[in-house]
GROMACS .gro file of C-alpha atoms in nm:
model
  203
    1UNK     CA    1   1.666  -0.266  -0.628
    2UNK     CA    2   1.585  -0.658  -0.740
    3UNK     CA    3   1.276  -0.833  -0.660
    4UNK     CA    4   1.403  -1.201  -0.579
    5UNK     CA    5   1.129  -1.506  -0.662
    6UNK     CA    6   1.287  -1.809  -0.586
    7UNK     CA    7   1.599  -1.857  -0.823
    8UNK     CA    8   1.475  -1.551  -1.064
    9UNK     CA    9   1.526  -1.162  -1.065
   10UNK     CA   10   1.308  -0.860  -1.116
   11UNK     CA   11   1.467  -0.542  -1.158
   12UNK     CA   12   1.261  -0.276  -0.924
   13UNK     CA   13   1.122   0.040  -1.163
   14UNK     CA   14   0.898   0.173  -0.910
   15UNK     CA   15   0.807   0.205  -0.581
   16UNK     CA   16   0.551   0.408  -0.384
   17UNK     CA   17   0.439   0.424  -0.028
   18UNK     CA   18   0.104   0.600  -0.024
   19UNK     CA   19  -0.250   0.643   0.196
   20UNK     CA   20  -0.578   0.722   0.227
   21UNK     CA   21  -0.910   0.779   0.454
   22UNK     CA   22  -1.250   0.642   0.296
   23UNK     CA   23  -1.549   0.891   0.250
   24UNK     CA   24  -1.802   0.823   0.561
   25UNK     CA   25  -2.043   0.859   0.329
   26UNK     CA   26  -1.948   0.525   0.102
   27UNK     CA   27  -1.871   0.417   0.368
   28UNK     CA   28  -2.202   0.464   0.555
   29UNK     CA   29  -2.365   0.338   0.223
   30UNK     CA   30  -2.166   0.107   0.088
   31UNK     CA   31  -1.928  -0.058   0.323
   32UNK     CA   32  -2.081  -0.032   0.622
   33UNK     CA   33  -1.903  -0.316   0.797
   34UNK     CA   34  -1.607  -0.237   0.671
   35UNK     CA   35  -1.266   0.009   0.825
   36UNK     CA   36  -1.332   0.359   0.831
   37UNK     CA   37  -0.933   0.406   0.969
   38UNK     CA   38  -0.619   0.557   0.717
   39UNK     CA   39  -0.479   0.256   0.545
   40UNK     CA   40  -0.107   0.279   0.371
   41UNK     CA   41  -0.006   0.112   0.041
   42UNK     CA   42   0.328  -0.006  -0.018
   43UNK     CA   43   0.399  -0.082  -0.399
   44UNK     CA   44   0.676  -0.249  -0.592
   45UNK     CA   45   0.634  -0.257  -0.916
   46UNK     CA   46   0.974  -0.440  -1.181
   47UNK     CA   47   1.026  -0.609  -1.485
   48UNK     CA   48   1.252  -0.938  -1.526
   49UNK     CA   49   1.604  -0.869  -1.560
   50UNK     CA   50   1.772  -0.989  -1.863
   51UNK     CA   51   1.721  -1.307  -1.990
   52UNK     CA   52   1.437  -1.391  -1.738
   53UNK     CA   53   1.217  -1.529  -1.954
   54UNK     CA   54   0.906  -1.417  -1.727
   55UNK     CA   55   0.656  -1.084  -1.724
   56UNK     CA   56   0.681  -0.762  -1.532
   57UNK     CA   57   0.598  -0.809  -1.156
   58UNK     CA   58   0.395  -0.647  -0.916
   59UNK     CA   59   0.446  -0.715  -0.472
   60UNK     CA   60   0.190  -0.523  -0.275
   61UNK     CA   61   0.013  -0.452   0.043
   62UNK     CA   62  -0.282  -0.229   0.067
   63UNK     CA   63  -0.394  -0.199   0.391
   64UNK     CA   64  -0.102  -0.109   0.662
   65UNK     CA   65  -0.226   0.045   0.994
   66UNK     CA   66   0.080   0.273   1.223
   67UNK     CA   67  -0.040   0.373   1.567
   68UNK     CA   68   0.138   0.698   1.471
   69UNK     CA   69   0.054   1.068   1.466
   70UNK     CA   70   0.365   1.199   1.220
   71UNK     CA   71   0.446   1.020   0.885
   72UNK     CA   72   0.811   1.017   1.010
   73UNK     CA   73   0.770   0.773   1.237
   74UNK     CA   74   0.715   0.484   0.969
   75UNK     CA   75   1.043   0.414   0.970
   76UNK     CA   76   1.107   0.169   1.265
   77UNK     CA   77   0.801  -0.027   1.188
   78UNK     CA   78   0.788  -0.395   1.140
   79UNK     CA   79   0.474  -0.568   1.037
   80UNK     CA   80   0.440  -0.940   0.967
   81UNK     CA   81   0.178  -1.149   0.931
   82UNK     CA   82   0.115  -1.561   0.887
   83UNK     CA   83  -0.255  -1.591   0.758
   84UNK     CA   84  -0.378  -1.460   0.429
   85UNK     CA   85  -0.626  -1.216   0.574
   86UNK     CA   86  -0.636  -0.922   0.850
   87UNK     CA   87  -0.909  -0.842   1.148
   88UNK     CA   88  -1.144  -0.730   0.843
   89UNK     CA   89  -1.093  -0.992   0.609
   90UNK     CA   90  -0.882  -0.787   0.357
   91UNK     CA   91  -0.563  -0.970   0.218
   92UNK     CA   92  -0.259  -0.923   0.397
   93UNK     CA   93  -0.082  -0.908   0.073
   94UNK     CA   94  -0.026  -0.941  -0.297
   95UNK     CA   95   0.197  -1.085  -0.522
   96UNK     CA   96   0.116  -0.997  -0.927
   97UNK     CA   97   0.277  -1.239  -1.169
   98UNK     CA   98  -0.029  -1.283  -1.487
   99UNK     CA   99  -0.277  -1.275  -1.173
  100UNK     CA  100  -0.326  -1.174  -0.830
  101UNK     CA  101  -0.241  -1.370  -0.561
  102UNK     CA  102  -0.206  -1.362  -0.166
  103UNK     CA  103   0.141  -1.358   0.034
  104UNK     CA  104  -0.006  -1.540   0.382
  105UNK     CA  105   0.340  -1.546   0.505
  106UNK     CA  106   0.603  -1.220   0.500
  107UNK     CA  107   0.802  -0.993   0.733
  108UNK     CA  108   0.775  -0.627   0.570
  109UNK     CA  109   1.067  -0.406   0.808
  110UNK     CA  110   1.050   0.019   0.731
  111UNK     CA  111   1.435   0.029   0.848
  112UNK     CA  112   1.516   0.423   0.769
  113UNK     CA  113   1.385   0.743   0.638
  114UNK     CA  114   1.604   0.969   0.402
  115UNK     CA  115   1.325   1.285   0.326
  116UNK     CA  116   1.060   1.116   0.169
  117UNK     CA  117   1.176   0.771   0.123
  118UNK     CA  118   1.158   0.470   0.344
  119UNK     CA  119   1.421   0.197   0.281
  120UNK     CA  120   1.269  -0.129   0.260
  121UNK     CA  121   1.284  -0.518   0.317
  122UNK     CA  122   1.046  -0.696   0.280
  123UNK     CA  123   1.062  -1.143   0.215
  124UNK     CA  124   0.768  -1.407   0.270
  125UNK     CA  125   0.593  -1.715   0.068
  126UNK     CA  126   0.355  -1.732  -0.209
  127UNK     CA  127   0.174  -1.882  -0.527
  128UNK     CA  128   0.256  -1.776  -0.843
  129UNK     CA  129   0.102  -2.034  -1.037
  130UNK     CA  130   0.350  -1.946  -1.350
  131UNK     CA  131   0.482  -2.334  -1.375
  132UNK     CA  132   0.532  -2.679  -1.245
  133UNK     CA  133   0.854  -2.515  -1.068
  134UNK     CA  134   0.703  -2.210  -1.001
  135UNK     CA  135   0.376  -2.302  -0.835
  136UNK     CA  136   0.324  -2.201  -0.418
  137UNK     CA  137   0.532  -2.157  -0.159
  138UNK     CA  138   0.770  -1.977  -0.336
  139UNK     CA  139   1.005  -1.741  -0.130
  140UNK     CA  140   1.053  -1.385  -0.243
  141UNK     CA  141   1.250  -1.088  -0.090
  142UNK     CA  142   1.335  -0.734  -0.198
  143UNK     CA  143   1.562  -0.406  -0.051
  144UNK     CA  144   1.433  -0.127  -0.158
  145UNK     CA  145   1.354   0.259  -0.131
  146UNK     CA  146   0.985   0.321  -0.154
  147UNK     CA  147   0.863   0.680  -0.217
  148UNK     CA  148   0.630   0.834   0.021
  149UNK     CA  149   0.351   1.064  -0.156
  150UNK     CA  150   0.116   1.177   0.027
  151UNK     CA  151  -0.267   1.101   0.164
  152UNK     CA  152  -0.590   1.108  -0.024
  153UNK     CA  153  -0.854   1.202   0.199
  154UNK     CA  154  -1.219   1.107   0.090
  155UNK     CA  155  -1.517   1.282   0.096
  156UNK     CA  156  -1.859   1.339  -0.136
  157UNK     CA  157  -2.032   1.670  -0.239
  158UNK     CA  158  -2.065   1.836   0.114
  159UNK     CA  159  -1.647   1.785   0.230
  160UNK     CA  160  -1.462   2.108   0.212
  161UNK     CA  161  -1.091   2.208   0.280
  162UNK     CA  162  -1.136   2.242   0.636
  163UNK     CA  163  -1.330   1.876   0.660
  164UNK     CA  164  -1.107   1.701   0.457
  165UNK     CA  165  -0.808   1.859   0.696
  166UNK     CA  166  -1.016   1.787   0.961
  167UNK     CA  167  -1.057   1.417   0.843
  168UNK     CA  168  -0.689   1.389   0.840
  169UNK     CA  169  -0.646   1.545   1.202
  170UNK     CA  170  -0.825   1.209   1.334
  171UNK     CA  171  -0.505   1.029   1.193
  172UNK     CA  172  -0.191   1.207   1.148
  173UNK     CA  173  -0.084   1.530   1.232
  174UNK     CA  174  -0.180   1.780   1.017
  175UNK     CA  175   0.134   1.998   1.021
  176UNK     CA  176   0.341   1.787   0.836
  177UNK     CA  177   0.166   1.787   0.524
  178UNK     CA  178   0.130   2.027   0.253
  179UNK     CA  179  -0.308   2.048   0.164
  180UNK     CA  180  -0.415   2.041  -0.182
  181UNK     CA  181  -0.664   2.169  -0.329
  182UNK     CA  182  -1.009   2.023  -0.338
  183UNK     CA  183  -1.101   1.805  -0.672
  184UNK     CA  184  -1.493   1.766  -0.759
  185UNK     CA  185  -1.486   1.485  -0.989
  186UNK     CA  186  -1.814   1.261  -1.024
  187UNK     CA  187  -2.076   1.126  -0.856
  188UNK     CA  188  -2.126   0.748  -0.683
  189UNK     CA  189  -2.428   0.541  -0.811
  190UNK     CA  190  -2.663   0.748  -0.573
  191UNK     CA  191  -2.601   1.043  -0.783
  192UNK     CA  192  -2.420   1.228  -0.498
  193UNK     CA  193  -2.125   1.433  -0.583
  194UNK     CA  194  -1.755   1.272  -0.486
  195UNK     CA  195  -1.445   1.427  -0.364
  196UNK     CA  196  -1.096   1.440  -0.211
  197UNK     CA  197  -0.760   1.612  -0.123
  198UNK     CA  198  -0.403   1.480  -0.138
  199UNK     CA  199  -0.209   1.634   0.134
  200UNK     CA  200   0.173   1.631   0.036
  201UNK     CA  201   0.455   1.554   0.309
  202UNK     CA  202   0.650   1.816   0.426
  203UNK     CA  203   1.044   1.704   0.468
   0.00000   0.00000   0.00000
């Protein structure tokens, strides 16, 4: 698997698909105008191919949203955009090479599924500002398999296994997941404790 940036090639070292649901307490206190929906995160990481003097790269999108109940139905979805940001003011996609830059135009296709992996084609235009030759309006493309590792459901100190499961059930069919234990790790500046559980996909 490789990422192509103009005439350069990068060997993909990792490709992951994850999802997350924000903590209602955090959303109400720290981000009241933001989205509370489940969002998907796709990321490809790569290293330069032999003879390439560029640095490592990452291509990622943090705010994917699919109108599905079964996680397997990600397969067959296509996402396209022609703006820097979405309706919530968040970046529509990012390309990292020395710095994080926008992907103002792209098409992202989830072509098929094999177990917990999805075959993906992604092409678009980005700007990396690495040199005069590699500055803006640079075409990029990639094809590869990304592994879906699960959904992270965030909560606070009052949450339980049941409440976190119920929160996931508002977005996806929970029968497609194995629920992990509630982890309590740290606290917000307000003093309220944090919690989360990871729901691992069942093939």
